[in-house]
XYZ file of C-alpha atoms in Angstrom:
521
model
C 108.520 262.420 144.969
C 109.407 263.299 141.376
C 106.201 264.204 139.544
C 107.424 266.289 136.584
C 109.433 264.078 134.192
C 110.281 267.036 131.944
C 111.950 269.201 134.596
C 115.542 270.041 133.574
C 118.309 268.367 135.569
C 121.521 270.242 136.220
C 124.834 268.416 136.277
C 128.476 269.511 135.902
C 129.389 268.652 132.305
C 132.740 268.237 130.604
C 133.841 270.721 127.976
C 133.152 269.493 124.451
C 135.561 266.619 123.898
C 137.297 265.562 120.710
C 137.087 262.075 119.184
C 137.128 259.245 121.701
C 140.575 257.661 121.970
C 139.630 254.650 124.083
C 138.236 251.525 122.476
C 134.867 250.337 123.732
C 132.781 247.179 123.547
C 129.227 246.710 124.806
C 127.822 243.482 126.279
C 124.034 243.290 125.987
C 121.931 240.413 127.280
C 118.950 238.544 125.950
C 117.384 239.022 129.415
C 118.237 239.918 132.994
C 120.535 237.586 134.976
C 122.284 236.078 131.940
C 125.653 236.850 133.550
C 126.542 240.210 131.976
C 127.973 241.689 135.173
C 130.111 238.646 135.927
C 131.437 238.362 132.383
C 132.330 242.062 132.283
C 134.141 241.710 135.617
C 136.142 238.786 134.256
C 137.012 240.646 131.060
C 137.992 243.717 133.089
C 140.518 241.695 135.083
C 141.755 239.733 132.061
C 142.458 242.823 129.955
C 143.866 244.750 132.927
C 146.348 241.904 133.442
C 147.497 242.493 129.879
C 148.498 246.032 130.817
C 145.472 247.889 129.445
C 143.781 250.697 131.363
C 140.278 249.224 131.560
C 137.132 250.853 132.928
C 133.585 249.477 133.364
C 130.455 251.439 132.455
C 126.758 250.792 132.943
C 124.446 253.688 132.157
C 121.569 252.528 134.342
C 121.488 249.872 137.007
C 118.489 248.744 139.036
C 119.715 247.286 142.296
C 119.514 247.782 146.032
C 123.072 246.504 146.355
C 125.164 249.659 146.219
C 128.690 250.812 147.023
C 130.059 254.153 148.187
C 132.361 256.141 145.876
C 134.880 258.824 146.801
C 133.474 261.239 144.201
C 130.074 262.835 143.621
C 128.423 265.695 141.759
C 127.674 267.510 145.010
C 129.729 270.570 146.036
C 132.191 270.304 148.935
C 130.703 270.669 152.409
C 131.564 273.299 155.012
C 134.541 271.138 156.048
C 135.895 271.224 152.493
C 135.296 267.495 152.010
C 133.704 266.243 148.778
C 130.530 264.314 149.637
C 130.465 260.633 148.757
C 128.412 259.143 145.936
C 127.053 255.668 145.241
C 126.887 253.205 142.359
C 125.701 249.636 141.851
C 127.723 246.991 143.657
C 128.375 245.212 140.334
C 130.199 248.215 138.890
C 132.214 248.599 142.092
C 133.335 244.977 141.720
C 134.180 245.585 138.056
C 136.236 248.624 139.065
C 138.078 246.430 141.549
C 138.712 243.941 138.763
C 140.309 246.798 136.795
C 142.438 247.759 139.788
C 140.891 251.233 140.144
C 138.629 253.046 142.591
C 134.907 253.072 141.788
C 133.455 256.311 140.410
C 129.945 257.685 140.017
C 130.665 257.959 136.269
C 130.911 254.177 135.932
C 127.182 253.911 136.769
C 125.616 257.366 136.410
C 122.004 256.271 136.963
C 121.132 253.946 139.842
C 117.534 252.911 140.521
C 116.842 251.526 143.993
C 113.421 249.819 144.061
C 111.281 250.840 147.034
C 107.796 249.713 145.979
C 106.365 247.453 143.301
C 105.895 250.456 141.003
C 108.544 252.977 142.012
C 112.204 253.508 142.853
C 114.615 256.008 144.319
C 116.517 257.680 141.460
C 120.215 258.352 142.052
C 122.005 260.433 139.402
C 125.797 260.434 139.593
C 125.758 259.731 143.314
C 123.045 262.174 144.389
C 119.439 261.335 145.153
C 116.983 263.088 142.837
C 113.960 261.650 144.650
C 111.468 258.832 144.429
C 109.752 258.150 141.143
C 106.984 255.918 139.833
C 107.990 253.715 136.918
C 105.725 255.490 134.421
C 107.117 258.900 135.368
C 110.693 257.605 135.238
C 110.314 256.336 131.672
C 109.208 259.805 130.609
C 112.063 261.332 132.601
C 114.893 259.293 131.067
C 115.569 261.632 128.104
C 116.479 264.273 130.707
C 119.130 261.910 132.077
C 120.725 261.041 128.745
C 123.113 264.056 128.581
C 124.512 263.150 132.014
C 124.880 259.501 130.943
C 126.833 260.423 127.796
C 128.961 262.905 129.731
C 129.839 260.218 132.271
C 130.686 257.747 129.499
C 133.114 260.232 127.935
C 134.669 260.981 131.329
C 135.174 257.249 131.868
C 136.594 256.755 128.377
C 139.023 259.648 128.880
C 140.774 257.584 131.586
C 140.954 254.323 129.674
C 142.378 252.331 126.807
C 139.294 250.103 126.850
C 135.777 250.653 128.204
C 133.634 247.569 128.737
C 130.011 248.707 128.664
C 127.282 246.591 130.226
C 123.714 246.819 129.007
C 120.686 246.408 131.280
C 118.144 243.600 131.128
C 117.456 242.740 127.499
C 118.591 244.880 124.595
C 115.571 243.690 122.604
C 112.851 245.375 124.681
C 111.956 247.415 121.618
C 108.731 248.738 123.128
C 110.993 250.806 125.409
C 113.112 252.085 122.500
C 111.965 255.716 122.836
C 113.045 255.928 126.473
C 116.179 253.763 126.196
C 119.337 255.193 127.741
C 121.301 252.027 128.420
C 121.080 249.557 125.514
C 120.827 250.213 121.767
C 120.168 253.952 122.117
C 123.389 254.356 124.076
C 125.222 252.111 121.596
C 124.060 254.353 118.770
C 124.902 257.668 120.445
C 128.292 256.510 121.738
C 129.024 254.462 118.580
C 129.547 251.165 120.399
C 129.928 247.701 118.853
C 127.609 245.237 120.605
C 128.065 241.619 121.677
C 124.841 239.788 122.582
C 125.057 237.419 125.555
C 122.657 234.486 125.940
C 122.199 232.163 128.921
C 121.855 228.455 128.149
C 121.461 227.439 131.794
C 117.876 228.706 131.912
C 117.070 227.102 128.539
C 115.855 228.728 125.360
C 119.191 230.227 124.293
C 118.502 229.487 120.633
C 115.138 231.256 120.722
C 116.581 234.130 122.775
C 119.376 234.893 120.287
C 117.236 234.469 117.170
C 114.356 236.354 118.809
C 116.650 239.247 119.715
C 117.749 239.502 116.080
C 114.126 239.432 114.912
C 113.107 242.269 117.232
C 115.996 244.640 116.492
C 115.785 246.941 113.494
C 118.263 246.882 110.621
C 120.594 249.528 112.056
C 120.645 247.842 115.467
C 121.381 244.429 113.970
C 124.239 245.920 111.955
C 125.777 247.160 115.209
C 125.979 243.621 116.657
C 129.428 242.114 116.065
C 128.632 238.662 117.427
C 127.080 236.612 120.217
C 128.323 234.570 123.168
C 126.546 231.753 124.985
C 127.041 231.794 128.765
C 126.728 229.288 131.651
C 127.190 226.157 129.529
C 127.458 222.710 131.133
C 127.917 219.390 129.388
C 129.146 218.217 125.983
C 129.706 221.186 123.673
C 129.543 219.007 120.554
C 125.824 218.481 121.221
C 125.234 222.240 121.239
C 127.346 223.223 118.241
C 124.494 222.602 115.722
C 122.415 225.163 117.647
C 125.239 227.708 117.315
C 125.411 227.034 113.569
C 121.653 227.605 113.349
C 121.874 230.848 115.345
C 124.576 232.162 113.026
C 122.589 231.093 109.970
C 119.391 232.811 111.178
C 121.038 236.018 112.432
C 124.181 236.467 110.356
C 126.008 237.242 113.615
C 129.364 235.542 114.234
C 129.524 233.012 117.065
C 132.199 234.340 119.428
C 132.293 231.418 121.833
C 130.684 229.537 124.684
C 131.545 230.332 128.303
C 131.230 227.314 130.549
C 129.646 227.434 133.985
C 131.903 229.242 136.474
C 131.821 227.299 139.724
C 133.336 230.067 141.864
C 130.691 232.684 140.970
C 129.216 232.441 144.482
C 132.515 233.702 145.896
C 131.902 237.120 144.350
C 129.305 239.685 145.509
C 126.051 239.277 143.566
C 124.446 242.233 141.804
C 120.857 241.957 142.967
C 118.305 239.872 144.815
C 117.785 237.517 141.857
C 120.815 235.719 143.292
C 118.836 234.931 146.444
C 116.643 232.574 144.438
C 119.584 230.160 144.649
C 121.530 231.356 147.705
C 124.746 229.789 148.918
C 124.194 228.730 152.510
C 127.760 228.697 153.721
C 130.372 226.007 153.854
C 129.924 224.803 157.412
C 127.332 223.532 159.854
C 128.453 224.925 163.222
C 126.847 228.325 163.853
C 123.368 228.566 162.307
C 122.465 232.063 161.065
C 118.982 232.805 159.745
C 118.319 235.854 157.553
C 114.704 236.777 156.705
C 114.473 237.431 152.956
C 112.797 240.834 153.020
C 110.892 242.168 150.021
C 113.244 245.127 149.518
C 116.446 243.565 150.832
C 119.511 245.769 150.241
C 123.260 245.262 150.426
C 122.788 241.597 151.259
C 126.435 240.957 150.383
C 127.080 242.043 154.006
C 126.463 238.357 154.796
C 128.894 236.902 152.229
C 131.925 236.836 154.580
C 129.932 234.915 157.192
C 128.669 232.462 154.572
C 132.290 231.889 153.531
C 133.280 230.779 157.041
C 133.838 226.997 157.266
C 132.080 226.848 160.658
C 129.024 228.926 159.738
C 125.796 228.158 157.870
C 123.839 231.161 156.560
C 120.234 230.352 155.681
C 117.982 232.848 153.876
C 114.461 232.312 155.190
C 112.004 232.607 152.321
C 108.456 233.965 152.638
C 106.047 231.292 153.837
C 108.751 229.649 155.954
C 109.235 230.155 159.718
C 112.615 230.974 161.193
C 114.122 227.566 162.113
C 114.177 226.688 165.819
C 117.805 225.546 165.619
C 118.885 229.102 164.700
C 121.697 230.569 166.826
C 121.682 234.098 165.376
C 119.064 236.015 163.400
C 120.471 238.782 161.202
C 118.150 241.464 159.842
C 119.784 242.838 156.667
C 119.437 246.211 154.989
C 116.233 247.217 153.231
C 115.220 249.999 150.862
C 111.818 250.262 152.550
C 112.091 249.764 156.296
C 108.439 250.241 157.240
C 107.158 248.088 154.373
C 109.524 245.289 155.337
C 108.457 245.546 158.975
C 104.962 244.804 157.693
C 106.385 241.864 155.728
C 107.991 240.586 158.955
C 104.628 240.677 160.718
C 102.724 239.168 157.806
C 105.150 236.236 157.695
C 105.118 235.800 161.472
C 108.872 236.380 161.636
C 108.404 239.004 164.362
C 106.893 236.345 166.647
C 109.705 233.918 165.737
C 112.354 236.539 166.541
C 110.832 237.518 169.888
C 110.616 233.837 170.858
C 114.217 233.351 169.689
C 115.391 236.160 172.023
C 113.350 234.826 174.983
C 115.105 231.493 174.541
C 118.528 233.143 174.693
C 119.168 233.582 170.964
C 120.985 236.527 169.425
C 119.802 239.103 166.904
C 121.870 241.511 164.793
C 120.437 244.373 162.734
C 122.387 246.039 159.916
C 121.302 249.483 158.687
C 117.528 249.163 158.094
C 117.666 245.977 160.174
C 119.014 248.146 163.012
C 116.087 250.535 162.551
C 113.623 247.618 162.706
C 114.975 246.540 166.108
C 113.838 249.820 167.692
C 110.457 250.867 169.069
C 109.164 252.735 166.041
C 110.142 253.892 162.536
C 108.604 257.194 161.440
C 108.455 258.570 157.907
C 106.570 261.885 158.200
C 107.625 263.103 154.732
C 106.771 259.889 152.923
C 110.382 259.327 151.806
C 110.005 255.549 151.457
C 106.257 255.317 150.875
C 103.080 256.694 152.386
C 103.741 259.076 155.332
C 103.226 257.515 158.724
C 104.890 255.380 161.366
C 105.269 251.664 161.993
C 106.028 249.921 165.292
C 109.409 248.213 165.372
C 110.297 244.965 167.138
C 111.024 246.815 170.385
C 114.236 244.919 171.088
C 116.349 248.090 171.341
C 115.384 251.307 173.141
C 115.742 253.517 170.069
C 113.474 255.225 167.529
C 114.125 256.193 163.913
C 112.849 259.016 161.748
C 113.399 258.753 157.983
C 114.669 262.039 156.549
C 115.351 263.364 153.061
C 119.133 263.618 153.359
C 121.101 260.480 152.567
C 124.145 259.735 154.704
C 127.047 258.278 152.703
C 130.217 257.652 154.691
C 133.308 255.518 154.086
C 134.540 254.050 157.358
C 138.093 253.175 158.279
C 138.430 253.199 162.028
C 139.394 251.212 165.119
C 136.600 249.778 167.221
C 137.673 250.420 170.805
C 135.242 247.798 172.106
C 136.846 244.902 170.218
C 140.203 246.499 169.431
C 139.710 245.578 165.780
C 140.107 247.698 162.688
C 136.730 248.276 161.015
C 136.282 249.313 157.405
C 132.943 249.629 155.675
C 130.412 252.303 154.889
C 127.164 253.908 155.945
C 124.364 254.397 153.424
C 121.001 255.362 154.851
C 118.255 257.965 155.002
C 117.199 258.394 158.594
C 118.300 259.360 162.084
C 118.145 256.982 165.026
C 117.954 258.310 168.574
C 117.035 257.173 172.088
C 118.422 255.892 175.356
C 119.622 252.680 173.736
C 122.416 254.582 171.988
C 124.052 255.095 175.387
C 125.043 251.434 175.169
C 126.686 251.364 171.698
C 127.647 248.192 169.867
C 130.802 249.818 168.432
C 133.031 252.661 169.572
C 134.781 253.898 166.444
C 137.830 256.112 166.692
C 137.681 258.917 164.101
C 140.593 260.500 162.180
C 141.272 262.904 165.045
C 141.422 260.023 167.513
C 138.077 260.887 169.080
C 135.700 258.034 169.903
C 132.367 257.939 168.081
C 129.674 255.611 169.397
C 127.918 253.578 166.703
C 124.790 251.497 166.995
C 123.169 250.076 170.099
C 123.204 246.924 172.226
C 120.636 245.488 174.618
C 121.491 245.272 178.320
C 122.004 241.505 178.125
C 124.099 241.774 174.931
C 121.777 239.473 172.966
C 120.573 242.157 170.535
C 122.908 244.474 168.627
C 122.549 246.797 165.662
C 124.461 249.435 163.718
C 124.426 251.353 160.448
C 127.771 249.906 159.293
C 127.711 247.922 156.033
C 130.610 245.581 155.293
C 131.510 245.076 158.935
C 131.826 241.284 158.638
C 134.288 241.682 155.775
C 136.890 242.664 158.389
C 138.644 239.398 159.264
C 139.724 240.315 162.814
C 136.346 241.784 163.714
C 134.495 238.810 162.231
C 136.673 236.418 164.248
C 136.054 238.483 167.405
C 132.284 238.453 166.789
C 132.202 234.719 166.092
C 134.008 233.962 169.341
C 131.630 236.287 171.180
C 128.583 234.360 169.951
C 130.195 231.057 170.899
C 131.395 229.943 167.470
C 134.798 228.887 166.230
C 136.690 231.490 164.221
C 138.767 230.489 161.216
C 141.781 232.091 159.562
C 139.740 233.069 156.481
C 141.152 236.054 154.566
C 137.965 237.239 152.904
C 139.486 239.913 150.647
C 142.097 237.435 149.408
C 139.229 235.036 148.676
C 137.494 237.643 146.507
C 140.755 238.444 144.721
C 141.381 234.766 144.036
C 137.864 234.459 142.601
C 138.463 237.446 140.298
C 141.714 235.914 139.101
C 139.971 232.598 138.502
C 137.208 234.402 136.604
C 139.768 236.111 134.375
C 141.436 232.737 133.745
C 137.996 231.324 132.927
C 137.446 234.046 130.318
C 140.884 233.386 128.829
C 140.137 229.653 128.625
C 136.680 230.010 127.072
C 136.987 232.996 124.731
C 139.436 234.340 122.181
C 140.209 237.585 123.985
C 142.445 238.869 121.182
C 139.607 238.457 118.698
C 137.138 240.056 121.120
C 139.447 243.022 121.670
C 139.795 243.448 117.917
C 136.026 243.984 117.730
C 136.201 246.953 120.126
C 136.242 250.357 118.419
């Protein structure tokens, strides 16, 4: 636990750089979930297609959906390998849109919520510890030098940096501790575009209210506003845009219509689960309990994309449907707390009944830990020290430890014969007799087999630490056939690429990208 917000934080810094050569433009929102991440991803692909070297940047992200990077601030291990880092999934997708590998410098500060009042703080890929919200706000000035250093490193590799703000840029009561909105814009000398969301209503008030809350210098930094997620007849909304420009003095830069294929791209955080896509088919029924600290839920996207699969997120207050074929327990940032959620909702009873009736259960990462006999946290890594009984469906036990395991996987599963790519991202060690019956047998770089996960004697219950496993087309088809479902010829990665291309086209169709680029400085 981080208790001293003033303690100095060491990080490898760049030598003093000269004037920034890359152009940069910042997209700030009037609130969370206005579509900043998606718009930046579309702009990244659109400008990259024009031959520009584009990079994304978000100083601070709060999300339990994360991706592994090849770089980190940690020194090489005894094997000479540089440890992996992690950033928000949204910035990893934006990096993909740019055609480059994700880097810790694209999202130097990642907050992973663990309780209602605290989060795990990750700085440039390394875990600093857990922190209560009040302590973190006092700690943020200590993070600002690392944020600015990472921005300059990112800019040094680019012609254009597209910077994403966090939440609302008009939360002026947080101005003193700001490291990701107007404070960053000031220190890095960034022009700002304000993005409003008309789909939720109140776009007029949100834009005008943002202008009213910003001070004179901040307002002068805004080069215009964009309205996002529009549906309907634009002529009916144009008077509102004229009024917004009149009240703020900001130029109207355009309206982006609703993008129908947004669900085909990985979502940034659990806000997306308020309106989840439930798959395109009605053959195999998969139920996923919506845990309170659900993490890396995009593991389920490839299954939801299958034409013969229906993925249903089970909301609190709702039992797991009886017609369910497979229950999947997703990742979680707080395994023990979400085990308590499972029991409070009665999902544990539903799952045990489901298994007795011949149903299947799969656990991914924390979901794998929940399937065991017990989860122990003696150091209080994820909350209060203690232990919590698991579901007892696998003969394993887990102890949460302070060292995070970050591994990129690219191996052959000898059990299925399929190539498996993905990653591990967890704090904890699982052990027990159940591991002698692994779900996967991964072949490492030296050709040696490495058992991964566990499987019950009857094969109904399986679990592993591998994230992204269902994104592998051959493995997904093998798994679907194994659970009695029909496999398709879906190329999931091609589907994501097609959605990114369509998003870039959407940006080209709805915005004047030449005029927007001219605003970058």
